[in-house]
Amino acid sequence: MGRVPRHRGTAARLDGRPGAVAHHRTRRGAPRGSTVYLAGNGGSASAASHLAQDLLKGAYDGGRPLRSVALTDNLSMLTAYANDCGYDRVFVEPLAHLAAPADRLLVISCSGTSANVVAAAEWAREAGLRVIAVTAGDGGRLRELADVEVNAPTKDVGLAEAMHSLVFHFVTQCLRDGTGER
């Protein structure tokens, strides 16, 4: 099967109704001033950074912007926590200082098993945050920890990352338009 048909087939099988997830889990019911925190590793870290920017600016519909913080964006913070607390704590430590129960944590992981992302999701659940996981393959441990999961049904990392990007732009468009599922 060629790349284009494979991408189309995977996109058609995305699991988790991303539009409804976007609207309900990030904006609807979120108290004024609440924040969406994002975390991921490697390409997923870049996706977290991109989505945080899109949620703050690109999803702005003329009403209140959606506060978002990519925990991946502060290199000094990441390396300090990695050095002092261990790499598995690089997202937990800032969440423990910044997050409030009304906030959300959106984690991105193709495997769903990255120790630092899983630790952040575990901490968030214990602290009362809603957890949104964007995964691939079998969803790994994040599937169990998430209140809502959007899953790209593939083990091909490049294809999964392409599907995640599609989902994130779809989410941004739904939020900007004030719609749920499309």
PDB file of C-alpha atoms in Angstrom:
ATOM      1  CA  MET A   1       0.000   0.000   0.000  1.00  0.00           C
ATOM      2  CA  GLY A   2       1.340   3.438  -0.898  1.00  0.00           C
ATOM      3  CA  ARG A   3       1.897   6.253   1.587  1.00  0.00           C
ATOM      4  CA  VAL A   4      -1.094   8.380   0.570  1.00  0.00           C
ATOM      5  CA  PRO A   5      -3.652   5.533   0.851  1.00  0.00           C
ATOM      6  CA  ARG A   6      -2.059   4.512   4.156  1.00  0.00           C
ATOM      7  CA  HIS A   7      -2.397   8.042   5.532  1.00  0.00           C
ATOM      8  CA  ARG A   8      -6.013   8.248   4.339  1.00  0.00           C
ATOM      9  CA  GLY A   9      -6.857   4.883   5.861  1.00  0.00           C
ATOM     10  CA  THR A  10      -5.287   5.760   9.202  1.00  0.00           C
ATOM     11  CA  ALA A  11      -6.996   9.161   9.298  1.00  0.00           C
ATOM     12  CA  ALA A  12     -10.340   7.463   8.645  1.00  0.00           C
ATOM     13  CA  ARG A  13      -9.757   5.184  11.653  1.00  0.00           C
ATOM     14  CA  LEU A  14      -8.727   7.872  14.169  1.00  0.00           C
ATOM     15  CA  ASP A  15     -10.287   6.902  17.457  1.00  0.00           C
ATOM     16  CA  GLY A  16     -11.635   9.354  19.998  1.00  0.00           C
ATOM     17  CA  ARG A  17     -13.770  11.898  18.101  1.00  0.00           C
ATOM     18  CA  PRO A  18     -11.194  14.707  18.231  1.00  0.00           C
ATOM     19  CA  GLY A  19     -13.668  17.558  17.643  1.00  0.00           C
ATOM     20  CA  ALA A  20     -15.899  16.590  20.526  1.00  0.00           C
ATOM     21  CA  VAL A  21     -12.861  16.005  22.721  1.00  0.00           C
ATOM     22  CA  ALA A  22     -11.477  19.409  21.829  1.00  0.00           C
ATOM     23  CA  HIS A  23     -14.612  21.296  22.602  1.00  0.00           C
ATOM     24  CA  HIS A  24     -15.717  19.442  25.701  1.00  0.00           C
ATOM     25  CA  ARG A  25     -12.403  18.694  27.359  1.00  0.00           C
ATOM     26  CA  THR A  26     -10.449  21.857  26.726  1.00  0.00           C
ATOM     27  CA  ARG A  27     -12.924  24.742  26.648  1.00  0.00           C
ATOM     28  CA  ARG A  28     -16.416  23.721  27.822  1.00  0.00           C
ATOM     29  CA  GLY A  29     -16.652  23.635  31.583  1.00  0.00           C
ATOM     30  CA  ALA A  30     -13.177  25.093  31.988  1.00  0.00           C
ATOM     31  CA  PRO A  31     -13.330  27.872  34.572  1.00  0.00           C
ATOM     32  CA  ARG A  32     -12.019  31.274  33.605  1.00  0.00           C
ATOM     33  CA  GLY A  33      -8.288  31.314  34.154  1.00  0.00           C
ATOM     34  CA  SER A  34      -7.799  27.564  33.925  1.00  0.00           C
ATOM     35  CA  THR A  35      -4.851  26.306  31.916  1.00  0.00           C
ATOM     36  CA  VAL A  36      -4.105  23.433  29.554  1.00  0.00           C
ATOM     37  CA  TYR A  37      -0.616  22.043  30.204  1.00  0.00           C
ATOM     38  CA  LEU A  38       1.027  19.984  27.459  1.00  0.00           C
ATOM     39  CA  ALA A  39       3.835  17.437  27.549  1.00  0.00           C
ATOM     40  CA  GLY A  40       5.611  15.015  25.220  1.00  0.00           C
ATOM     41  CA  ASN A  41       9.084  13.858  24.150  1.00  0.00           C
ATOM     42  CA  GLY A  42      10.958  14.258  20.865  1.00  0.00           C
ATOM     43  CA  GLY A  43       8.557  14.972  18.017  1.00  0.00           C
ATOM     44  CA  SER A  44       5.713  14.955  20.538  1.00  0.00           C
ATOM     45  CA  ALA A  45       7.507  17.727  22.470  1.00  0.00           C
ATOM     46  CA  SER A  46       7.527  19.811  19.300  1.00  0.00           C
ATOM     47  CA  ALA A  47       3.861  18.996  18.761  1.00  0.00           C
ATOM     48  CA  ALA A  48       3.107  20.080  22.353  1.00  0.00           C
ATOM     49  CA  SER A  49       4.846  23.389  21.757  1.00  0.00           C
ATOM     50  CA  HIS A  50       3.026  23.940  18.459  1.00  0.00           C
ATOM     51  CA  LEU A  51      -0.361  23.032  19.940  1.00  0.00           C
ATOM     52  CA  ALA A  52       0.162  25.299  22.968  1.00  0.00           C
ATOM     53  CA  GLN A  53       0.743  28.207  20.602  1.00  0.00           C
ATOM     54  CA  ASP A  54      -2.287  27.251  18.517  1.00  0.00           C
ATOM     55  CA  LEU A  55      -4.524  26.952  21.598  1.00  0.00           C
ATOM     56  CA  LEU A  56      -3.457  30.359  22.888  1.00  0.00           C
ATOM     57  CA  LYS A  57      -3.445  32.264  19.606  1.00  0.00           C
ATOM     58  CA  GLY A  58      -4.835  30.137  16.798  1.00  0.00           C
ATOM     59  CA  ALA A  59      -7.960  28.962  18.641  1.00  0.00           C
ATOM     60  CA  TYR A  60      -8.779  32.470  19.832  1.00  0.00           C
ATOM     61  CA  ASP A  61     -12.318  33.160  18.687  1.00  0.00           C
ATOM     62  CA  GLY A  62     -12.628  36.757  19.794  1.00  0.00           C
ATOM     63  CA  GLY A  63     -13.750  35.676  23.264  1.00  0.00           C
ATOM     64  CA  ARG A  64     -11.319  34.636  25.921  1.00  0.00           C
ATOM     65  CA  PRO A  65      -8.146  32.914  24.736  1.00  0.00           C
ATOM     66  CA  LEU A  66      -7.434  29.418  25.974  1.00  0.00           C
ATOM     67  CA  ARG A  67      -4.482  29.559  28.378  1.00  0.00           C
ATOM     68  CA  SER A  68      -1.936  26.917  27.472  1.00  0.00           C
ATOM     69  CA  VAL A  69       1.600  26.085  28.557  1.00  0.00           C
ATOM     70  CA  ALA A  70       3.903  23.581  26.888  1.00  0.00           C
ATOM     71  CA  LEU A  71       6.010  22.098  29.671  1.00  0.00           C
ATOM     72  CA  THR A  72       8.517  21.249  26.948  1.00  0.00           C
ATOM     73  CA  ASP A  73       9.434  24.843  26.127  1.00  0.00           C
ATOM     74  CA  ASN A  74      11.759  25.802  28.993  1.00  0.00           C
ATOM     75  CA  LEU A  75      15.066  24.048  28.375  1.00  0.00           C
ATOM     76  CA  SER A  76      16.675  25.375  31.561  1.00  0.00           C
ATOM     77  CA  MET A  77      13.774  24.068  33.647  1.00  0.00           C
ATOM     78  CA  LEU A  78      13.785  20.672  31.919  1.00  0.00           C
ATOM     79  CA  THR A  79      17.501  20.134  32.378  1.00  0.00           C
ATOM     80  CA  ALA A  80      17.481  21.361  35.985  1.00  0.00           C
ATOM     81  CA  TYR A  81      14.698  18.923  36.930  1.00  0.00           C
ATOM     82  CA  ALA A  82      16.320  16.129  34.924  1.00  0.00           C
ATOM     83  CA  ASN A  83      19.609  16.707  36.736  1.00  0.00           C
ATOM     84  CA  ASP A  84      18.179  17.194  40.229  1.00  0.00           C
ATOM     85  CA  CYS A  85      15.091  14.938  40.246  1.00  0.00           C
ATOM     86  CA  GLY A  86      15.513  12.553  37.312  1.00  0.00           C
ATOM     87  CA  TYR A  87      14.197  12.704  33.766  1.00  0.00           C
ATOM     88  CA  ASP A  88      11.001  10.925  34.756  1.00  0.00           C
ATOM     89  CA  ARG A  89      10.074  13.981  36.910  1.00  0.00           C
ATOM     90  CA  VAL A  90      10.679  16.777  34.358  1.00  0.00           C
ATOM     91  CA  PHE A  91       6.940  17.332  33.828  1.00  0.00           C
ATOM     92  CA  VAL A  92       5.659  16.377  37.295  1.00  0.00           C
ATOM     93  CA  GLU A  93       7.755  18.952  39.161  1.00  0.00           C
ATOM     94  CA  PRO A  94       6.545  22.060  37.283  1.00  0.00           C
ATOM     95  CA  LEU A  95       2.965  20.730  37.312  1.00  0.00           C
ATOM     96  CA  ALA A  96       3.159  20.372  41.093  1.00  0.00           C
ATOM     97  CA  HIS A  97       4.100  24.061  41.353  1.00  0.00           C
ATOM     98  CA  LEU A  98       1.796  25.494  38.695  1.00  0.00           C
ATOM     99  CA  ALA A  99      -1.319  23.378  38.166  1.00  0.00           C
ATOM    100  CA  ALA A 100      -4.700  23.718  39.854  1.00  0.00           C
ATOM    101  CA  PRO A 101      -7.519  21.129  39.959  1.00  0.00           C
ATOM    102  CA  ALA A 102      -9.544  22.950  37.265  1.00  0.00           C
ATOM    103  CA  ASP A 103      -6.636  22.682  34.800  1.00  0.00           C
ATOM    104  CA  ARG A 104      -6.107  20.036  32.142  1.00  0.00           C
ATOM    105  CA  LEU A 105      -3.055  18.046  31.113  1.00  0.00           C
ATOM    106  CA  LEU A 106      -2.752  17.062  27.459  1.00  0.00           C
ATOM    107  CA  VAL A 107      -0.074  14.419  26.964  1.00  0.00           C
ATOM    108  CA  ILE A 108       1.254  13.288  23.608  1.00  0.00           C
ATOM    109  CA  SER A 109       3.042   9.974  23.178  1.00  0.00           C
ATOM    110  CA  CYS A 110       3.169   7.542  20.267  1.00  0.00           C
ATOM    111  CA  SER A 111       4.003   4.663  22.613  1.00  0.00           C
ATOM    112  CA  GLY A 112       1.905   5.787  25.559  1.00  0.00           C
ATOM    113  CA  THR A 113       4.664   4.485  27.814  1.00  0.00           C
ATOM    114  CA  SER A 114       7.206   7.329  28.128  1.00  0.00           C
ATOM    115  CA  ALA A 115       8.081   7.356  31.821  1.00  0.00           C
ATOM    116  CA  ASN A 116       8.019  11.143  32.260  1.00  0.00           C
ATOM    117  CA  VAL A 117       4.731  11.570  30.377  1.00  0.00           C
ATOM    118  CA  VAL A 118       3.109   8.679  32.267  1.00  0.00           C
ATOM    119  CA  ALA A 119       4.351  10.127  35.581  1.00  0.00           C
ATOM    120  CA  ALA A 120       2.808  13.497  34.683  1.00  0.00           C
ATOM    121  CA  ALA A 121      -0.526  11.843  33.847  1.00  0.00           C
ATOM    122  CA  GLU A 122      -0.462   9.868  37.106  1.00  0.00           C
ATOM    123  CA  TRP A 123       0.286  13.012  39.102  1.00  0.00           C
ATOM    124  CA  ALA A 124      -2.417  14.982  37.258  1.00  0.00           C
ATOM    125  CA  ARG A 125      -5.095  12.373  37.983  1.00  0.00           C
ATOM    126  CA  GLU A 126      -4.160  12.303  41.672  1.00  0.00           C
ATOM    127  CA  ALA A 127      -4.278  16.127  41.762  1.00  0.00           C
ATOM    128  CA  GLY A 128      -7.731  16.270  40.153  1.00  0.00           C
ATOM    129  CA  LEU A 129      -6.783  17.505  36.689  1.00  0.00           C
ATOM    130  CA  ARG A 130      -8.483  16.098  33.611  1.00  0.00           C
ATOM    131  CA  VAL A 131      -6.052  14.135  31.463  1.00  0.00           C
ATOM    132  CA  ILE A 132      -6.297  14.097  27.674  1.00  0.00           C
ATOM    133  CA  ALA A 133      -3.970  11.635  25.925  1.00  0.00           C
ATOM    134  CA  VAL A 134      -3.055  11.673  22.254  1.00  0.00           C
ATOM    135  CA  THR A 135      -1.480   8.314  21.483  1.00  0.00           C
ATOM    136  CA  ALA A 136      -0.817   5.725  18.802  1.00  0.00           C
ATOM    137  CA  GLY A 137      -0.736   1.938  18.572  1.00  0.00           C
ATOM    138  CA  ASP A 138      -2.272   0.338  21.638  1.00  0.00           C
ATOM    139  CA  GLY A 139      -2.173   3.592  23.651  1.00  0.00           C
ATOM    140  CA  GLY A 140       0.117   2.119  26.300  1.00  0.00           C
ATOM    141  CA  ARG A 141      -0.327   3.100  29.934  1.00  0.00           C
ATOM    142  CA  LEU A 142      -1.728   6.514  28.953  1.00  0.00           C
ATOM    143  CA  ARG A 143      -4.882   4.819  27.674  1.00  0.00           C
ATOM    144  CA  GLU A 144      -5.649   3.726  31.247  1.00  0.00           C
ATOM    145  CA  LEU A 145      -4.793   7.095  32.800  1.00  0.00           C
ATOM    146  CA  ALA A 146      -6.648   9.383  30.406  1.00  0.00           C
ATOM    147  CA  ASP A 147     -10.125  10.745  30.899  1.00  0.00           C
ATOM    148  CA  VAL A 148     -10.192  10.963  27.116  1.00  0.00           C
ATOM    149  CA  GLU A 149      -7.863   9.468  24.531  1.00  0.00           C
ATOM    150  CA  VAL A 150      -7.479  10.260  20.849  1.00  0.00           C
ATOM    151  CA  ASN A 151      -5.594   7.377  19.249  1.00  0.00           C
ATOM    152  CA  ALA A 152      -3.880   7.100  15.873  1.00  0.00           C
ATOM    153  CA  PRO A 153      -4.250   3.374  15.120  1.00  0.00           C
ATOM    154  CA  THR A 154      -0.732   2.740  13.828  1.00  0.00           C
ATOM    155  CA  LYS A 155       2.661   1.746  15.187  1.00  0.00           C
ATOM    156  CA  ASP A 156       4.440   3.737  12.471  1.00  0.00           C
ATOM    157  CA  VAL A 157       5.768   6.753  14.400  1.00  0.00           C
ATOM    158  CA  GLY A 158       5.964   9.044  11.363  1.00  0.00           C
ATOM    159  CA  LEU A 159       2.395   8.229  10.384  1.00  0.00           C
ATOM    160  CA  ALA A 160       1.227   8.630  13.994  1.00  0.00           C
ATOM    161  CA  GLU A 161       2.861  12.054  14.252  1.00  0.00           C
ATOM    162  CA  ALA A 162       1.208  13.096  10.984  1.00  0.00           C
ATOM    163  CA  MET A 163      -2.176  11.998  12.377  1.00  0.00           C
ATOM    164  CA  HIS A 164      -1.519  13.855  15.635  1.00  0.00           C
ATOM    165  CA  SER A 165      -0.813  17.020  13.649  1.00  0.00           C
ATOM    166  CA  LEU A 166      -4.059  16.526  11.737  1.00  0.00           C
ATOM    167  CA  VAL A 167      -5.946  16.116  15.021  1.00  0.00           C
ATOM    168  CA  PHE A 168      -4.360  19.200  16.579  1.00  0.00           C
ATOM    169  CA  HIS A 169      -5.219  21.419  13.617  1.00  0.00           C
ATOM    170  CA  PHE A 170      -8.743  20.013  13.608  1.00  0.00           C
ATOM    171  CA  VAL A 171      -9.034  20.762  17.344  1.00  0.00           C
ATOM    172  CA  THR A 172      -7.800  24.322  16.831  1.00  0.00           C
ATOM    173  CA  GLN A 173     -10.298  24.875  14.017  1.00  0.00           C
ATOM    174  CA  CYS A 174     -13.184  23.491  16.112  1.00  0.00           C
ATOM    175  CA  LEU A 175     -12.272  25.734  19.028  1.00  0.00           C
ATOM    176  CA  ARG A 176     -11.910  28.779  16.790  1.00  0.00           C
ATOM    177  CA  ASP A 177     -15.280  28.081  15.177  1.00  0.00           C
ATOM    178  CA  GLY A 178     -16.934  27.377  18.530  1.00  0.00           C
ATOM    179  CA  THR A 179     -18.044  23.968  17.341  1.00  0.00           C
ATOM    180  CA  GLY A 180     -17.741  20.536  18.851  1.00  0.00           C
ATOM    181  CA  GLU A 181     -17.673  17.590  16.519  1.00  0.00           C
ATOM    182  CA  ARG A 182     -17.572  18.012  12.739  1.00  0.00           C
TER     183      ARG A 182
END
